[in-house]
């Protein structure tokens, strides 16, 4: 038995939802560091310069865009469109491509 692409995408959508919820704790930390004054802001910037934290940050951004693209796909399904097998797989690939392109555009626009 081989799990179809749409099944893998569905499982990944649920996983990114959980990761986004956990990542919001980090967003709260960033906002509190900004509100906490210059010392806490500098400490937060130092933490954000660690390569593992930056990798987690970009994973969060990708998860956000992936979750967004899959949500748009669900809106298309709610309209009663694209339920045949070929269209399901094509939209899954488009969803993966769009989320990757959006993440890369964000990376380019925010690079230092």
XYZ file of N, CA and C in Angstrom:
336
model
N 0.846 -1.183 0.000
C 0.000 0.000 0.000
C 0.880 1.230 0.000
N 0.564 2.145 -0.874
C 1.305 3.406 -0.947
C 0.328 4.549 -0.735
N 0.643 5.399 0.221
C -0.220 6.534 0.540
C -0.225 7.511 -0.631
N -1.400 7.917 -1.110
C -1.434 8.864 -2.238
C -0.939 10.245 -1.821
N -0.566 11.026 -2.815
C -0.044 12.371 -2.568
C -1.037 13.212 -1.784
N -2.314 13.096 -2.105
C -3.316 13.886 -1.384
C -3.391 13.481 0.088
N -3.146 12.210 0.391
C -3.119 11.766 1.783
C -1.919 12.341 2.523
N -0.767 12.355 1.868
C 0.442 12.926 2.473
C 0.242 14.424 2.718
N -0.365 15.107 1.736
C -0.624 16.537 1.875
C -1.584 16.792 3.040
N -2.598 15.951 3.173
C -3.573 16.117 4.246
C -2.924 15.947 5.624
N -2.090 14.936 5.747
C -1.384 14.713 7.017
C -0.442 15.873 7.308
N 0.258 16.340 6.284
C 1.183 17.458 6.451
C 0.441 18.727 6.839
N -0.765 18.917 6.300
C -1.562 20.084 6.660
C -1.880 20.070 8.151
N -2.224 18.924 8.679
C -2.498 18.821 10.110
C -1.236 19.071 10.933
N -0.107 18.526 10.477
C 1.154 18.722 11.200
C 1.566 20.191 11.203
N 1.404 20.865 10.064
C 1.780 22.284 10.031
C 0.861 23.111 10.914
N -0.387 22.708 11.040
C -1.289 23.415 11.955
C -0.813 23.334 13.388
N -0.357 22.160 13.798
C 0.181 21.990 15.155
C 1.475 22.790 15.308
N 2.345 22.728 14.308
C 3.606 23.481 14.372
C 3.372 24.984 14.404
N 2.381 25.447 13.666
C 2.065 26.874 13.701
C 1.560 27.289 15.072
N 0.781 26.441 15.706
C 0.310 26.744 17.062
C 1.477 26.826 18.034
N 2.408 25.892 17.923
C 3.589 25.919 18.785
C 4.474 27.126 18.451
N 4.584 27.458 17.178
C 5.397 28.594 16.756
C 4.859 29.924 17.231
N 3.567 29.985 17.488
C 2.997 31.231 17.996
C 3.546 31.586 19.371
N 3.971 30.586 20.127
C 4.625 30.877 21.407
C 5.908 31.674 21.180
N 6.633 31.324 20.124
C 7.853 32.051 19.792
C 7.526 33.468 19.323
N 6.436 33.631 18.595
C 6.009 34.962 18.159
C 5.666 35.823 19.378
N 5.025 35.222 20.364
C 4.711 35.948 21.601
C 6.004 36.373 22.296
N 7.015 35.482 22.289
C 8.308 35.838 22.872
C 8.921 37.039 22.142
N 8.853 37.042 20.823
C 9.427 38.149 20.044
C 8.712 39.459 20.367
N 7.397 39.418 20.410
C 6.626 40.633 20.706
C 6.932 41.129 22.117
N 7.044 40.217 23.078
C 7.346 40.637 24.450
C 8.770 41.177 24.560
N 9.689 40.634 23.754
C 11.057 41.156 23.760
C 11.097 42.562 23.181
N 10.321 42.811 22.156
C 10.255 44.155 21.572
C 9.653 45.132 22.584
N 8.623 44.679 23.285
C 7.963 45.550 24.265
C 8.772 45.697 25.544
N 9.721 44.786 25.779
C 10.470 44.780 27.029
C 11.632 45.741 27.110
N 11.911 46.426 26.044
C 13.001 47.388 26.073
C 14.196 46.922 25.269
N 15.215 47.756 25.278
C 16.370 47.507 24.405
C 17.172 46.279 24.811
N 17.303 46.016 26.106
C 18.098 44.866 26.542
C 17.450 43.549 26.100
N 16.153 43.439 26.291
C 15.481 42.201 25.882
C 15.424 42.088 24.361
N 15.356 43.218 23.667
C 15.352 43.195 22.208
C 16.700 42.713 21.665
N 17.790 43.182 22.260
C 19.119 42.747 21.834
C 19.305 41.255 22.112
N 18.809 40.783 23.262
C 18.893 39.356 23.590
C 18.099 38.530 22.572
N 16.936 39.025 22.170
C 16.123 38.326 21.173
C 16.830 38.310 19.825
N 17.468 39.415 19.446
C 18.206 39.447 18.183
C 19.369 38.475 18.206
N 20.055 38.375 19.350
C 21.141 37.405 19.462
C 20.628 35.981 19.297
N 19.489 35.693 19.900
C 18.901 34.367 19.768
C 18.499 34.093 18.321
N 17.950 35.092 17.657
C 17.514 34.914 16.271
C 18.683 34.758 15.290
N 19.884 35.085 15.705
C 21.033 34.933 14.815
C 21.615 33.526 14.845
N 21.167 32.673 15.753
C 21.626 31.283 15.809
C 21.034 30.541 14.604
N 21.857 29.765 13.915
C 21.425 29.142 12.666
C 20.251 28.187 12.861
N 20.214 27.468 13.970
C 19.116 26.531 14.208
C 17.797 27.279 14.421
N 17.852 28.400 15.111
C 16.649 29.215 15.317
C 16.191 29.814 13.996
N 17.125 30.249 13.171
C 16.764 30.794 11.852
C 16.128 29.716 10.972
N 16.657 28.502 11.052
C 16.074 27.396 10.302
C 14.655 27.112 10.779
N 14.444 27.133 12.089
C 13.102 26.937 12.633
C 12.176 28.070 12.199
N 12.703 29.289 12.162
C 11.928 30.449 11.722
C 11.459 30.266 10.279
N 12.356 29.853 9.391
C 11.975 29.670 7.996
C 11.064 28.461 7.839
N 11.217 27.458 8.680
C 10.262 26.355 8.692
C 8.878 26.838 9.086
N 8.823 27.758 10.041
C 7.547 28.347 10.458
C 6.920 29.121 9.309
N 7.725 29.884 8.593
C 7.221 30.660 7.460
C 6.696 29.718 6.368
N 7.454 28.641 6.075
C 6.985 27.686 5.068
C 5.681 27.033 5.526
N 5.612 26.636 6.797
C 4.394 26.015 7.324
C 3.207 26.968 7.202
N 3.456 28.242 7.437
C 2.393 29.240 7.314
C 1.871 29.308 5.880
N 2.771 29.382 4.905
C 2.348 29.458 3.512
C 1.733 28.146 3.033
N 2.270 27.008 3.479
C 1.695 25.724 3.107
C 0.270 25.610 3.642
N 0.093 25.999 4.890
C -1.228 25.943 5.511
C -2.197 26.874 4.773
N -1.719 28.040 4.375
C -2.535 28.984 3.614
C -2.947 28.395 2.266
N -1.986 27.838 1.539
C -2.284 27.272 0.218
C -3.250 26.095 0.324
N -3.073 25.271 1.343
C -4.000 24.144 1.511
C -5.388 24.649 1.897
N -5.455 25.722 2.643
C -6.747 26.318 2.971
C -7.465 26.817 1.733
N -6.725 27.404 0.795
C -7.320 27.842 -0.468
C -7.837 26.624 -1.242
N -7.074 25.549 -1.196
C -7.501 24.311 -1.856
C -8.811 23.791 -1.245
N -8.937 23.895 0.054
C -10.178 23.482 0.707
C -11.340 24.383 0.293
N -11.083 25.657 0.081
C -12.137 26.546 -0.407
C -12.608 26.129 -1.800
N -11.661 25.696 -2.628
C -12.020 25.201 -3.957
C -12.872 23.940 -3.826
N -12.489 23.067 -2.899
C -13.279 21.849 -2.671
C -14.668 22.197 -2.154
N -14.759 23.201 -1.289
C -16.068 23.607 -0.758
C -16.991 24.106 -1.866
N -16.409 24.605 -2.943
C -17.203 25.047 -4.085
C -17.619 23.870 -4.966
N -17.163 22.661 -4.598
C -17.535 21.461 -5.354
C -16.689 21.223 -6.581
N -15.506 21.760 -6.631
C -14.635 21.637 -7.794
C -13.480 20.673 -7.507
N -12.907 20.135 -8.554
C -11.639 19.392 -8.581
C -11.627 18.145 -7.708
N -12.600 17.275 -7.893
C -12.607 16.041 -7.129
C -12.147 14.827 -7.930
N -11.792 14.993 -9.198
C -11.285 13.828 -9.918
C -9.801 13.632 -9.615
N -9.307 12.427 -9.827
C -7.969 12.040 -9.377
C -6.855 12.900 -9.985
N -6.927 13.150 -11.283
C -5.870 13.940 -11.933
C -5.803 15.357 -11.385
N -6.958 15.970 -11.191
C -7.000 17.335 -10.679
C -6.525 17.389 -9.230
N -6.871 16.385 -8.436
C -6.425 16.347 -7.039
C -4.902 16.338 -6.955
N -4.267 15.499 -7.752
C -2.807 15.426 -7.728
C -2.162 16.680 -8.294
N -2.745 17.229 -9.347
C -2.182 18.454 -9.938
C -2.269 19.613 -8.948
N -3.421 19.760 -8.281
C -3.576 20.826 -7.298
C -2.648 20.619 -6.099
N -2.381 19.370 -5.744
C -1.445 19.098 -4.649
C -0.047 19.587 -5.015
N 0.361 19.330 -6.251
C 1.680 19.802 -6.694
C 1.721 21.323 -6.798
N 0.641 21.919 -7.278
C 0.568 23.387 -7.350
C 0.646 23.977 -5.950
N -0.035 23.347 -5.016
C -0.016 23.810 -3.625
C 1.403 23.770 -3.042
N 2.104 22.680 -3.276
C 3.488 22.578 -2.791
C 4.381 23.620 -3.456
N 4.223 23.790 -4.765
C 5.029 24.766 -5.488
C 4.758 26.189 -5.041
N 3.485 26.528 -4.881
C 3.137 27.892 -4.458
C 3.669 28.195 -3.067
N 3.557 27.240 -2.155
C 4.052 27.495 -0.798
C 5.567 27.661 -0.800
N 6.271 26.901 -1.630
C 7.720 27.052 -1.726
C 8.092 28.389 -2.355
N 7.396 28.781 -3.428
C 7.683 30.052 -4.091
C 7.402 31.227 -3.148
N 6.290 31.176 -2.435
C 5.977 32.252 -1.483
C 7.037 32.354 -0.389
N 7.523 31.210 0.076
C 8.579 31.228 1.097
C 9.864 31.815 0.526
N 10.219 31.429 -0.686
C 11.436 31.972 -1.302
C 11.313 33.474 -1.550
N 10.158 33.934 -1.992
C 9.944 35.369 -2.189
C 10.099 36.105 -0.864
N 9.547 35.554 0.198
C 9.688 36.160 1.516
C 11.145 36.200 1.950
N 11.858 35.125 1.691
C 13.288 35.070 2.029
C 14.059 36.147 1.264
N 13.775 36.296 -0.003
C 14.470 37.297 -0.820
C 14.138 38.710 -0.365
N 12.869 38.959 -0.073
C 12.451 40.315 0.308
C 12.914 40.701 1.708
N 13.180 39.728 2.556
C 13.585 40.048 3.926
C 15.062 39.807 4.183
N 15.818 39.410 3.152
C 17.240 39.167 3.375
C 17.948 40.477 3.691
N 18.966 40.344 4.463
C 19.676 41.541 4.951
C 20.663 42.047 3.945
